[in-house]
Amino acid sequence: MHKILLLLVVFAYHPLQILSMASSSTSSSVKLMLLMPIFVSSLIVATVGNLNQDFDITWGDGRANILNNGELLTLNLDKASGSGFQSKNEYLFGKIDTQLKLVPGNSAGTVTAYYLSSKGSTWDEIDFEFLGNLSGDPYILHTNVFSQGKGNREQQFYLWFDPTADFHTYSILWNPQRIIYSVDGTPIREFKNSESIGVPFPKNQPMRIYSSLWNADDWATRGGLVKTDWSQAPFTASYRNFKADACTWSSGASSCSSTTPSSSSNSSLWLSQELDSASQERLKWVQKNYMIYNYCSDTKRFPQGLPPECSA
């Protein structure tokens, strides 16, 4: 992974204090709006796929396993090694949903990375990364977008729940107009296509899904101040209910026509989907109360001016 992290802003406030401030400053109606997708999702029985058909374990020397007849995938990290997997398919646009349960307890120093990426020196990439923390402190959800090898577009968030207690759905919607990151159906970030003002956008390079659990205690927790406690190993992250409503790429061609993907009857919805007014309100709520770093606000990092997409 290619990382330039500016985490100092994260620790200006204690995590739990921020969460308390967020809770106290939020109206009950907006809280209900935020939590509604979680409630609705709990009423829906997800279709269970076979992860053996979707993923290949790529490294870890036995530390990654697909269990329960393909219903569950686990990654493990110990002092000797982490582990990882990648998707069998490449995708060029799609809506990717996966349920994750993160490393519980003292996860300081560990990183669970889940991302889409192409190959080559001018790669594209869409990142979810979960930075572990001491017991009782919330995880940091780190996001980044690379286009043609250029990243430095980090946004970081705390979550409004304990991501280690149960599975939660993490989604990437990627179409020619925008990338939307969502958690349990609640959008947390939108990266729009700003090619009209000279900002490259990921739209030509097919990407695979990758995930890994690895040790990054030189930077992951409080800028590297808190190291991994190996007495807690092995650390485990779990995955289930993967769904890709997407255009697959094979032998230089897409499974989709020029207008409509072939993967399902309603997939044309995501191909042109944008945030409706209710989703925009939830996005604003999350960014107001749980965002802890935004590259578009970091004038010290960009003394010559913020990136052009920040004002688009």
mmCIF file of N, CA, C and O in Angstrom, residues 37 53 161-162 166 170 210 235 254:
data_model
loop_
_atom_site.group_PDB
_atom_site.id
_atom_site.type_symbol
_atom_site.label_atom_id
_atom_site.label_comp_id
_atom_site.label_asym_id
_atom_site.label_seq_id
_atom_site.Cartn_x
_atom_site.Cartn_y
_atom_site.Cartn_z
ATOM 1 N N PRO A 37 -30.624 2.843 8.236
ATOM 2 C CA PRO A 37 -30.139 1.784 7.355
ATOM 3 C C PRO A 37 -29.679 0.545 8.115
ATOM 4 O O PRO A 37 -29.811 -0.571 7.628
ATOM 5 N N GLN A 53 -15.521 -19.136 -4.517
ATOM 6 C CA GLN A 53 -15.731 -18.781 -5.924
ATOM 7 C C GLN A 53 -15.292 -17.353 -6.224
ATOM 8 O O GLN A 53 -15.071 -17.005 -7.387
ATOM 9 N N PHE A 161 -20.199 2.952 16.009
ATOM 10 C CA PHE A 161 -20.472 1.662 16.619
ATOM 11 C C PHE A 161 -19.131 0.967 16.828
ATOM 12 O O PHE A 161 -18.090 1.426 16.354
ATOM 13 N N ASP A 162 -19.168 -0.150 17.552
ATOM 14 C CA ASP A 162 -17.962 -0.956 17.757
ATOM 15 C C ASP A 162 -17.823 -1.927 16.591
ATOM 16 O O ASP A 162 -18.590 -2.886 16.484
ATOM 17 N N ASP A 166 -19.475 -7.071 15.961
ATOM 18 C CA ASP A 166 -20.334 -7.778 15.023
ATOM 19 C C ASP A 166 -19.902 -7.411 13.612
ATOM 20 O O ASP A 166 -19.055 -6.535 13.404
ATOM 21 N N TYR A 170 -19.494 -2.777 4.543
ATOM 22 C CA TYR A 170 -18.675 -1.693 3.993
ATOM 23 C C TYR A 170 -18.782 -1.765 2.473
ATOM 24 O O TYR A 170 -18.530 -2.809 1.873
ATOM 25 N N TYR A 210 -8.600 -6.399 -3.048
ATOM 26 C CA TYR A 210 -7.536 -6.963 -2.213
ATOM 27 C C TYR A 210 -7.888 -6.716 -0.750
ATOM 28 O O TYR A 210 -8.548 -5.730 -0.413
ATOM 29 N N PHE A 235 -4.091 -12.095 15.864
ATOM 30 C CA PHE A 235 -5.169 -11.152 15.600
ATOM 31 C C PHE A 235 -5.977 -11.677 14.412
ATOM 32 O O PHE A 235 -5.413 -12.192 13.445
ATOM 33 N N SER A 254 -15.307 -5.815 -21.192
ATOM 34 C CA SER A 254 -16.196 -5.729 -20.047
ATOM 35 C C SER A 254 -17.400 -6.636 -20.249
ATOM 36 O O SER A 254 -17.851 -6.856 -21.387
#
